[in-house]
XYZ file of C-alpha atoms in Angstrom:
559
model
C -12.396 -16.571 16.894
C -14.399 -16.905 13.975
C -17.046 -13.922 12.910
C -20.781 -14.465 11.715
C -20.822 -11.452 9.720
C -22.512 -10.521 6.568
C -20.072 -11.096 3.603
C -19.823 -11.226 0.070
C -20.223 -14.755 -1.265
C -19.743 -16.555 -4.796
C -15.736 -14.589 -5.281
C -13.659 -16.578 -7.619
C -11.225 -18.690 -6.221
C -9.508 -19.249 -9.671
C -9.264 -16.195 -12.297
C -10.898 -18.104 -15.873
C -8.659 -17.596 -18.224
C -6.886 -19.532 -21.476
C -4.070 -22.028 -20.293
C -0.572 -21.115 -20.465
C 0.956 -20.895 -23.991
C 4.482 -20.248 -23.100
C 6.987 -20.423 -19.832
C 9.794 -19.565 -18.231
C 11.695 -20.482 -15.087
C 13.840 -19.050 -12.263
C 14.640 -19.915 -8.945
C 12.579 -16.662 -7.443
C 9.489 -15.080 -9.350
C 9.088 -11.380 -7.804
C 5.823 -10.042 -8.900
C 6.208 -5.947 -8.596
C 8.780 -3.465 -10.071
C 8.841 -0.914 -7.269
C 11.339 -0.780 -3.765
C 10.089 -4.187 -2.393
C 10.168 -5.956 -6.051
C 13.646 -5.060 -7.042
C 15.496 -4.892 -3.313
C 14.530 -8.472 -3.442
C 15.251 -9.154 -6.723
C 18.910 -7.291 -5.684
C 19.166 -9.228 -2.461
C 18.195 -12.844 -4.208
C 20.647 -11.874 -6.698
C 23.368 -11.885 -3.796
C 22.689 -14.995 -2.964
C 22.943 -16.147 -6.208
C 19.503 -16.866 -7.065
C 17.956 -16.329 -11.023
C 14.981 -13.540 -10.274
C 12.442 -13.271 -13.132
C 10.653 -10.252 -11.994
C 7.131 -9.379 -13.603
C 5.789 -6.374 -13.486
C 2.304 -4.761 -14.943
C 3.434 -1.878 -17.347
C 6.749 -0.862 -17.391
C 9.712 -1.368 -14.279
C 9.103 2.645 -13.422
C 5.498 2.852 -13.339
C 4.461 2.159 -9.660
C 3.897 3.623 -6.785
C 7.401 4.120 -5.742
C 8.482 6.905 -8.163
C 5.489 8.998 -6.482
C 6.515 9.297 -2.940
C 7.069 12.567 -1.965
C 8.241 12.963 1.004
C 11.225 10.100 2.040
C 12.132 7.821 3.964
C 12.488 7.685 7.930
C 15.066 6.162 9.727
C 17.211 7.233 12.573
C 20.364 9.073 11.882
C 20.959 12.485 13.931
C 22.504 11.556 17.252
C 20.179 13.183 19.438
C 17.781 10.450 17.739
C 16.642 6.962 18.822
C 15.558 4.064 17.823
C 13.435 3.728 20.434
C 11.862 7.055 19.793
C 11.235 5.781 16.026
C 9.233 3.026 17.443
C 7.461 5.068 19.577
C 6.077 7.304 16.919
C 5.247 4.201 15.023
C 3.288 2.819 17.951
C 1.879 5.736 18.382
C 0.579 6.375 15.160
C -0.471 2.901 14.977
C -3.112 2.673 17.979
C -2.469 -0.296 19.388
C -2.541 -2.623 16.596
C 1.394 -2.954 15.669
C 3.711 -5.892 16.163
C 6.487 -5.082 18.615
C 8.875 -7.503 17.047
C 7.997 -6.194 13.685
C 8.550 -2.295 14.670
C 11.655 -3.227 16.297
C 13.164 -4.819 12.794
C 12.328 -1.674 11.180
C 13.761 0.993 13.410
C 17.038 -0.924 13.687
C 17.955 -2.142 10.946
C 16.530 0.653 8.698
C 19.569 2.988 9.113
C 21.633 -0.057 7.148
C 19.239 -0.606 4.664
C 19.366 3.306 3.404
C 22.810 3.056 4.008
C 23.089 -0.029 1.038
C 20.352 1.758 -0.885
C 22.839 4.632 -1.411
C 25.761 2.319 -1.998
C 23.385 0.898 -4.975
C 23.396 4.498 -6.169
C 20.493 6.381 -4.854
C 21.493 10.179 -4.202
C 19.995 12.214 -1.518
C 20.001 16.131 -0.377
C 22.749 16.642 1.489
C 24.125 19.919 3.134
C 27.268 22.353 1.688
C 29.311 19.420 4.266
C 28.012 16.758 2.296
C 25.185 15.393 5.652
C 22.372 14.046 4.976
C 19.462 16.320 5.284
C 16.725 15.455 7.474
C 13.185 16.667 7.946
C 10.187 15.798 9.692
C 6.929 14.708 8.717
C 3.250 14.475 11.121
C 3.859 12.279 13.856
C 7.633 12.182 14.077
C 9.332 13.612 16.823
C 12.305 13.705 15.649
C 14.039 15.322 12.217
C 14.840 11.511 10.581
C 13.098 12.204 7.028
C 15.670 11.698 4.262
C 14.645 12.983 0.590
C 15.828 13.385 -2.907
C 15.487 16.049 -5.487
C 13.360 18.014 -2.616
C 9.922 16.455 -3.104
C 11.182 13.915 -5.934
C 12.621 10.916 -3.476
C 10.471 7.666 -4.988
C 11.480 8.707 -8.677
C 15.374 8.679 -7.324
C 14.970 5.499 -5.456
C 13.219 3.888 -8.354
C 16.097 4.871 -10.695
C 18.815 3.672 -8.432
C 17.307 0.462 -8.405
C 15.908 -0.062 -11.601
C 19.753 1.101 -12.652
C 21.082 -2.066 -10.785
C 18.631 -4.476 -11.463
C 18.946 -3.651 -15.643
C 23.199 -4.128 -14.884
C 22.234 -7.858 -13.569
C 22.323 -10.775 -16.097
C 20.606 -12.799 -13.555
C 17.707 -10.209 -13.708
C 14.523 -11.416 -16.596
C 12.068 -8.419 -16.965
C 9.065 -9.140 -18.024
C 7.110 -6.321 -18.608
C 3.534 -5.215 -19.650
C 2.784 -8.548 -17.874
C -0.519 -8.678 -15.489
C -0.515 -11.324 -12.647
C -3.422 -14.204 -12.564
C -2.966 -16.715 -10.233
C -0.806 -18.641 -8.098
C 1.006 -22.114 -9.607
C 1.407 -24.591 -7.061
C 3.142 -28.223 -6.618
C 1.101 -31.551 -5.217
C 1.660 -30.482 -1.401
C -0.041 -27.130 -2.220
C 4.217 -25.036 -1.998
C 3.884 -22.205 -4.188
C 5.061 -23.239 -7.482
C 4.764 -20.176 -9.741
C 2.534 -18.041 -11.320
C 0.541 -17.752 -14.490
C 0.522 -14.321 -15.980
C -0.402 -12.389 -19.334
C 1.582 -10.298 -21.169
C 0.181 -7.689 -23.337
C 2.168 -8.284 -26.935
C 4.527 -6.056 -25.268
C 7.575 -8.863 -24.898
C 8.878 -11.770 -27.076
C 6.070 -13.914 -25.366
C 2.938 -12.814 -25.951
C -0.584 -13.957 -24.327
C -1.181 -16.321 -21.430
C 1.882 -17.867 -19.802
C 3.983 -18.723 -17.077
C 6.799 -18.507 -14.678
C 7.728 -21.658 -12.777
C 9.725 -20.761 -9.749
C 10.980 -21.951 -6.865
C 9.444 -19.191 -4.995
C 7.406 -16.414 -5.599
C 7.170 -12.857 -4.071
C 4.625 -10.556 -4.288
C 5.275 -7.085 -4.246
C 2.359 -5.679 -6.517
C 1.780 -2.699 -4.103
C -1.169 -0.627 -3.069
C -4.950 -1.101 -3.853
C -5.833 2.460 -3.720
C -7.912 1.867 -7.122
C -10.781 -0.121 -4.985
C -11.905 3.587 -4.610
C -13.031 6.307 -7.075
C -9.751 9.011 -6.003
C -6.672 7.694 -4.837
C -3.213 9.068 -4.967
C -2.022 5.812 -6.302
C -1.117 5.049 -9.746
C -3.700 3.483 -12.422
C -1.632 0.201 -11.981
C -2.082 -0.630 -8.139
C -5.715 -2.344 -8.942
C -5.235 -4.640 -5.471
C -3.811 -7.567 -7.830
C -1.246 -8.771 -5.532
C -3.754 -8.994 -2.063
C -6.730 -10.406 -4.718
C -4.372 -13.560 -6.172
C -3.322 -14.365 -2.562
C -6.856 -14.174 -0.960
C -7.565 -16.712 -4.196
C -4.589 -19.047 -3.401
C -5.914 -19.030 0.330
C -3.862 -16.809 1.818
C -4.523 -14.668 4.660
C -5.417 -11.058 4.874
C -5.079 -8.698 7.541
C -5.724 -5.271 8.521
C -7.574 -4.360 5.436
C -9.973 -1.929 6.861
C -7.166 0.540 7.722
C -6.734 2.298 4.477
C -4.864 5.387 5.112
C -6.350 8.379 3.262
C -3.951 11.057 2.452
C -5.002 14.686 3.928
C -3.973 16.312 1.205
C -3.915 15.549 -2.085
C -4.739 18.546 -4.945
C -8.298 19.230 -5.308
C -9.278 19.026 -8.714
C -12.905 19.375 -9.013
C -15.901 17.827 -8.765
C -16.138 14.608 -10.535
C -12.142 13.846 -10.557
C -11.662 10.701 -10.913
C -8.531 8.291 -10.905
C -4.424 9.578 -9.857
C -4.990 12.604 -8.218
C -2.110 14.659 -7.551
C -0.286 13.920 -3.901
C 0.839 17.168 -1.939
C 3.440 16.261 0.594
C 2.890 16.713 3.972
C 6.502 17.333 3.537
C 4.862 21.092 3.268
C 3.747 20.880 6.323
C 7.004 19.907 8.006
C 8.324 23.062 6.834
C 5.673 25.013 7.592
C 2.774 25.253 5.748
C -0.992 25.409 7.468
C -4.507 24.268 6.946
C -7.406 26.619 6.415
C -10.845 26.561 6.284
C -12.778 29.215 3.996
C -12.886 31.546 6.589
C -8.833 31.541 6.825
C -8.791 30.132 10.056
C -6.231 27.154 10.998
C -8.719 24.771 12.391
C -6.257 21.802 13.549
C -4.752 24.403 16.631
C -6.139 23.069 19.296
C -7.365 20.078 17.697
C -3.738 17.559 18.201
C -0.771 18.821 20.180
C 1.222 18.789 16.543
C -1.405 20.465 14.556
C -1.002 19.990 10.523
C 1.899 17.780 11.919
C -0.494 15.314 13.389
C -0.914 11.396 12.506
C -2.267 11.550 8.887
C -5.569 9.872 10.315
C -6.075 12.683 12.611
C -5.508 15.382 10.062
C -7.573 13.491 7.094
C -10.374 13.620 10.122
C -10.060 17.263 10.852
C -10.178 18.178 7.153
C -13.324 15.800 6.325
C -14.800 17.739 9.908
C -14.157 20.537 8.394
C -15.840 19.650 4.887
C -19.183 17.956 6.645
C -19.361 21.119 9.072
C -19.215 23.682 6.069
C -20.881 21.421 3.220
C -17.540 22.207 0.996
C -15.440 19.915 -1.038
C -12.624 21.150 0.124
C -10.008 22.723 2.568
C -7.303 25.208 1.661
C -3.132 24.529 2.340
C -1.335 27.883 2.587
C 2.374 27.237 1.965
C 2.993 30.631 1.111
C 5.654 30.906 4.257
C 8.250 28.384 3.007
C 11.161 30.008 1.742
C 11.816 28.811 -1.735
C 9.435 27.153 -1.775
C 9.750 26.807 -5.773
C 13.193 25.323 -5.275
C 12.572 23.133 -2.349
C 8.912 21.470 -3.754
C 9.952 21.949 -7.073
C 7.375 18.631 -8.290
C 4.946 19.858 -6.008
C 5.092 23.393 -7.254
C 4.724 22.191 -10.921
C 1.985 20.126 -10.645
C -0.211 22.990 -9.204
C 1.036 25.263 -11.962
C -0.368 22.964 -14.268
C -3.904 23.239 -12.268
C -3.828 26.630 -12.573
C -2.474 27.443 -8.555
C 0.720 29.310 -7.592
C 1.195 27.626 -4.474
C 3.878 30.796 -4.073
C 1.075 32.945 -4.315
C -2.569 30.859 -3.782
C -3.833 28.864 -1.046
C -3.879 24.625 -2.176
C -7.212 23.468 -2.578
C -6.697 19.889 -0.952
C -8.971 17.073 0.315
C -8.108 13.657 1.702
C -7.715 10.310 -0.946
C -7.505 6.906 -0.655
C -3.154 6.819 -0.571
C -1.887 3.273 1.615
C -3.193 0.239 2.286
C -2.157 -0.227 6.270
C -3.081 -4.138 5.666
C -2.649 -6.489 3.491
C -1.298 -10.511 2.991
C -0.172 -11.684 6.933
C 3.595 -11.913 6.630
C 5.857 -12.811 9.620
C 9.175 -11.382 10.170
C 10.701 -13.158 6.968
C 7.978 -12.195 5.163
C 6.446 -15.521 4.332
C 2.558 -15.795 3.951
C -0.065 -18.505 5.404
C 0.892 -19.939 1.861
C 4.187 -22.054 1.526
C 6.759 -20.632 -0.802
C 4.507 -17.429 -1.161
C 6.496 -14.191 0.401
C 4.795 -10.640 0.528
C 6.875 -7.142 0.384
C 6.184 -3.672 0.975
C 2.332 -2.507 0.345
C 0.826 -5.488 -0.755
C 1.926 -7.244 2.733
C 1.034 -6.933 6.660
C 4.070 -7.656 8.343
C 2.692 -6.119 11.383
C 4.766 -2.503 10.899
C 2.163 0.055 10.436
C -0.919 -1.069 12.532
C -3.707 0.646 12.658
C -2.326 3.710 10.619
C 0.895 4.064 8.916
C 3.629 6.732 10.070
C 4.755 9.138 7.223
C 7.916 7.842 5.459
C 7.756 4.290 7.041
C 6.320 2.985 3.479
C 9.027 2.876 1.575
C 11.547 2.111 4.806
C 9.368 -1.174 5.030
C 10.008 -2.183 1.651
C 13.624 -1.711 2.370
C 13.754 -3.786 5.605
C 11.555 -6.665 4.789
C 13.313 -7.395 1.204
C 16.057 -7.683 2.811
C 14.853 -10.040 5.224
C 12.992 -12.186 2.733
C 16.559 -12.485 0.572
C 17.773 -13.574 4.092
C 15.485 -16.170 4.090
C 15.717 -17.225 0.224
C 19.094 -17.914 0.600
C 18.956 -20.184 3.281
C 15.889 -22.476 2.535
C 14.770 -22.673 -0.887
C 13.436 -25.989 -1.957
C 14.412 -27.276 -5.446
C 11.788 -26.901 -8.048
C 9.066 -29.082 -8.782
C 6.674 -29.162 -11.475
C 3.327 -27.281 -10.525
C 0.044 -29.323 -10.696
C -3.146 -27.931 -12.846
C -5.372 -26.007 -10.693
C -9.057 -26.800 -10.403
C -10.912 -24.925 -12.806
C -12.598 -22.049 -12.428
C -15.668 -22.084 -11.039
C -17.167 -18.329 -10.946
C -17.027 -15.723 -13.437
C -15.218 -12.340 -14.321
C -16.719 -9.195 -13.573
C -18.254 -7.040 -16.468
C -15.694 -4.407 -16.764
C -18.790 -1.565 -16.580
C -19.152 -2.842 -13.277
C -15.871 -1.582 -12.214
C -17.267 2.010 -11.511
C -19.902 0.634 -9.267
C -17.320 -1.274 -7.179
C -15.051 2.281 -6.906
C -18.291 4.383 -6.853
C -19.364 2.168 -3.769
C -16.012 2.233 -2.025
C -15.625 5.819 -1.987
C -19.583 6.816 -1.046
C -19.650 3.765 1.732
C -16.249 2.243 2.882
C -13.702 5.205 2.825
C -12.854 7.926 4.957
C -15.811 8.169 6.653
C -18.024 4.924 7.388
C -21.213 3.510 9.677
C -22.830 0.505 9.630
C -25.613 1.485 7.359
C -23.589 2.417 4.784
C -21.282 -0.725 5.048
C -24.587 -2.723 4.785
C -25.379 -0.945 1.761
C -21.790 -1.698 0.028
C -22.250 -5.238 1.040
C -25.592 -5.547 -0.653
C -24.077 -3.705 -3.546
C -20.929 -6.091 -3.886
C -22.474 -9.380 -3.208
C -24.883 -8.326 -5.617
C -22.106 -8.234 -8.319
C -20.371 -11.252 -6.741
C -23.992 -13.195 -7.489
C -24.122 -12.230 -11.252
C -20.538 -14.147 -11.674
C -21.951 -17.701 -10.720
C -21.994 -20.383 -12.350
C -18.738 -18.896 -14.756
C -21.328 -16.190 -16.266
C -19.682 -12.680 -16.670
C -17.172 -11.247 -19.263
C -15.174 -12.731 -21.303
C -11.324 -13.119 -20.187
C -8.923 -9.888 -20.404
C -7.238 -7.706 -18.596
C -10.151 -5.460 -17.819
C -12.533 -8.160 -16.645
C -9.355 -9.299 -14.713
C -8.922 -6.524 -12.843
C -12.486 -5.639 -12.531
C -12.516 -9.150 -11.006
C -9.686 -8.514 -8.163
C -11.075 -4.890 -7.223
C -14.381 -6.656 -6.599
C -12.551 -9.408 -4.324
C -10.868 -6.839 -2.588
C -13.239 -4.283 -1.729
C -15.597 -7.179 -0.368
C -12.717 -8.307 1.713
C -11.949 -4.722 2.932
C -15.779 -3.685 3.802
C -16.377 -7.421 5.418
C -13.611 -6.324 7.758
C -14.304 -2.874 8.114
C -18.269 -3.559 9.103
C -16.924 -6.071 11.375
C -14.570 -3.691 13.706
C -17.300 -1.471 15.545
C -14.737 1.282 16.675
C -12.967 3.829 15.297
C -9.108 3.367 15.347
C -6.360 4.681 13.280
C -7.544 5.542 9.840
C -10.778 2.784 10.435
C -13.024 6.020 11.164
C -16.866 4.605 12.188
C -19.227 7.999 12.690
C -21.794 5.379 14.884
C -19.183 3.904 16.917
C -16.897 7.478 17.767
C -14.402 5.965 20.318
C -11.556 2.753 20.494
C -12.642 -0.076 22.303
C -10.118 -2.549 24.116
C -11.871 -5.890 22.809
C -11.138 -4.597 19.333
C -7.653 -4.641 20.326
C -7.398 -7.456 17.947
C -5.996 -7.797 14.232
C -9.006 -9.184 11.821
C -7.983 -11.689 9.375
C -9.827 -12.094 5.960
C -9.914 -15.433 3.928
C -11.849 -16.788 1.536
C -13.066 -20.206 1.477
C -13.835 -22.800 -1.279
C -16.579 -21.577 -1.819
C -15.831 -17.866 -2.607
C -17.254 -16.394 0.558
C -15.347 -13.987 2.796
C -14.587 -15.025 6.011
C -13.310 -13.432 9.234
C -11.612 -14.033 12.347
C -10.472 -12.152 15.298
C -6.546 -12.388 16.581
C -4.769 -10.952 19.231
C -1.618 -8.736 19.230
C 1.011 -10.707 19.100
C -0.311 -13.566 18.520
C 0.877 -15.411 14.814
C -0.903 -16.488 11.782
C 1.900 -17.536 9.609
C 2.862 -20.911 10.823
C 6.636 -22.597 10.094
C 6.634 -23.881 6.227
């Protein structure tokens, strides 16, 4: 069922920018350096597919090498798979795909298992086990980790290792995504892309392809403090909402309960502590010293992340502070166990040995993104989606610690599954209809984050959701008729953080409940008729459009 909502109108359905001066072809294009890009990239290679994959700085500088904690998957005996998906459920309140959850609890053991054969190490006891911990909402010890609190920078290096040992491998880095290439019956056909003088082509170009992944990650820039790298600007979500693609779930942005509190005014990357800490023991305080989630969730600081963010911003409303305090002063070795963690606090000037954390909630994981099904293909033909950037149904309403990067694992997998078996041969792309809107002055960037995090983030009501959309379709107005900035990388991405956060706050005023991380202050409790996953297009004409779908029900039809 379609929604009349209010919306942003007047988005650009094409990104204006110089044509392509230069080109280069393989059979896959994977758009994304981090555990979705380069397991597919791995598992196309199997099949004996050329991968060019394209990435925005450098191979190592997404969101992967920052995860903390691990990855989840069932190993100890007294552990099920069922039990996995039960947490997951759980955690996701209502909104996951059974079929989906069920791929990722079985066959996750495998894909850590081939993860380690492609080198990555992990902690393992004096017998040479695997260690396992637990994270909030788990009930089970299944949380495998590397270096401690370092487990995304060795995952990254494992597979950055392989994927630099592969001929079949072009890297083309320092490279920023436009838009989608695609043949006369609409089949993705590419992707145009700049480069910034970093490689032997410089400027506009593209890659033809026979397919095309997107694995650009998060979007956690849309807001003014996110845990997520300067790089994950929403481009992936923002060129697939252009092509026509469908977007789901975007209202459930997970934030993070505790990342390092760095002041007023911080803006940007701010430092992630693990909740890691808190499966080994470490509480939540107010100023008073007392623990304040007791009582508040039968796991306490080992709740769902939504419920803890909740309790902490409770917390921070109730005492007009900016912040909560994280005593880890309990852990043994706690120097030698966190040893990232530990630094990075140094560096602030806190002994987490010695001081309460100063921590408050950030924007950290996009729940939704581009509908997938279970082989990861969009709405899109020949367009696949992997890890962050993608919905494949996994994570629901809210996202259970340590599934993130287990996702990426699965699903690549899946999608190299499916490359092998049915990819077309290549045909030449068509020109795509002009642009017809503008590019966002690049000074309007801070009002789009500014926006986001005062009206659309952790805490959100109607009234302020009206006042974001007046804000963004505001912005959205001053692009028609091609007015704006000129064409760069800043007006680019400028461009795609406005797209997104119009797409994110149509569907966020739209679902009048709170559920999961989607926390509305005017409408306190979960209703059953918003059961429902909202799907976010935009039409010819730029403007965002909704529509309601059951559980269950599929959006990706057979290419």
């Amino acid at each position: 069922m379609t929604l009349t909502t209010p919306a942003v109108t007047g988005l650009p359905t094409r990104l204006a920018a110089p044509a392509p001066g230069w080109e280069l072809s393989a059979d896959v294009c994977v758009v994304g350096s981090g555990v979705a890009g380069l397991c597919v990239a791995l598992h196309a290679r199997a099949a004996g597919l050329s991968v060019a994959v394209v990435t925005k700085v450098r191979v190592d500088d997404g969101s992967t090498r920052w995860a903390q904690g691990g990855i989840a998957a069932v190993l100890d005996p007294a552990d099920t798979a069922e039990a996995h998906a039960r947490d997951t459920e759980v955690a996701g309140v209502g909104l996951c795909e059974p079929a989906a959850v069920q791929a990722l609890v079985t066959e996750g053991p495998e894909r850590l298992h081939q993860l380690i054969a492609w080198g990555a190490a992990f902690d393992r006891d004096p017998g040479g086990r695997l260690l396992l911990t637990r994270e909030g909402g788990h009930s089970a010890d299944r949380i495998v980790h590397a270096g401690g609190d370092a487990t995304g920078s060795e995952v990254q290096r494992a597979l950055h290792a392989a994927v630099l040992a592969d001929p079949g491998v072009t890297l083309v880095e320092h490279a920023m995504v436009l838009d989608l290439l695609t043949d006369a019956t609409g089949r993705a056909a590419g992707v145009t892309l700049h480069v910034l003088g970093e490689g032997t082509e410089d400027g506009v170009g593209a890659v033809r392809a026979r397919a095309v992944v997107l694995a650009t990650g998060g979007m956690g820039q849309v807001y003014a403090a996110t845990t997520n790298p300067s790089v994950s600007t929403g481009d992936g979500v923002a060129l697939g909402l252009r092509a026509g693609a469908v977007a789901t779930d975007l209202e459930f942005v997970q934030f993070h309960p505790t990342s390092l509190y760095l002041g007023p005014g911080a803006r940007g990357q701010q430092p992630l502590v693990s909740e890691a800490l808190r499966g080994e023991g470490a509480v939540l305080r107010d100023g008073a010293g007392e623990r304040f989630m007791v009582g508040a969730h039968p796991l306490a600081e080992l709740a769902p992340r939504d419920v803890v963010a909740k309790g902490i911003t409770r917390v921070q409303l109730r005492d007009g502070v900016d912040h909560v305090w994280l005593d880890a002063r309990g852990i043994p070795g706690l120097a030698e166990r966190f040893p990232t963690i530990v630094a990075r606090c140094r560096q602030a000037g806190i002994d987490p040995v010695t001081d309460l954390v100063p921590v408050t909630p950030a924007a950290h994981y996009a729940s939704g993104g581009l509908a997938t099904d279970l082989a990861g293909r969009t709405t899109v033909p020949g367009l696949y989606a992997c890890g962050e950037v993608a919905c494949t149904g996994v994570h629901g309403a809210n996202r259970l610690a340590s599934n993130s990067l287990l996702e990426g694992l699965v699903f690549a997998a899946r999608i190299g599954a499916d490359l092998a078996r049915s990819l077309p041969p290549q045909v030449p792309a068509v020109e795509g209809a002009p642009a017809a809107g503008g590019l966002l002055d690049p000074a309007g960037r801070r009002t789009v984050t500014d926006t986001m995090s005062g009206r659309v983030a952790a805490l959100r009501s109607g009234t302020g959701m009206a006042e974001a959309t007046g804000v963004l379709a505001s912005l959205a107005a001053s692009l028609a008729g091609g007015a704006g900035a000129a064409p760069g990388v800043e007006s680019w991405e400028a461009t795609g953080l406005l797209t997104v956060a119009s797409a994110l706050t149509a569907a966020a005023a739209a679902r009048e409940e709170t559920r999961g991380c989607h926390w509305r202050e005017d409408h306190p409790g979960s209703e059953q008729e918003w059961r429902v996953h909202l799907d976010v297009r935009l039409d010819a004409d730029g403007r965002v459009r909704l529509a309601r779908r059951p559980v269950g029900e599929p959006v990706v039809q057979p290419w």
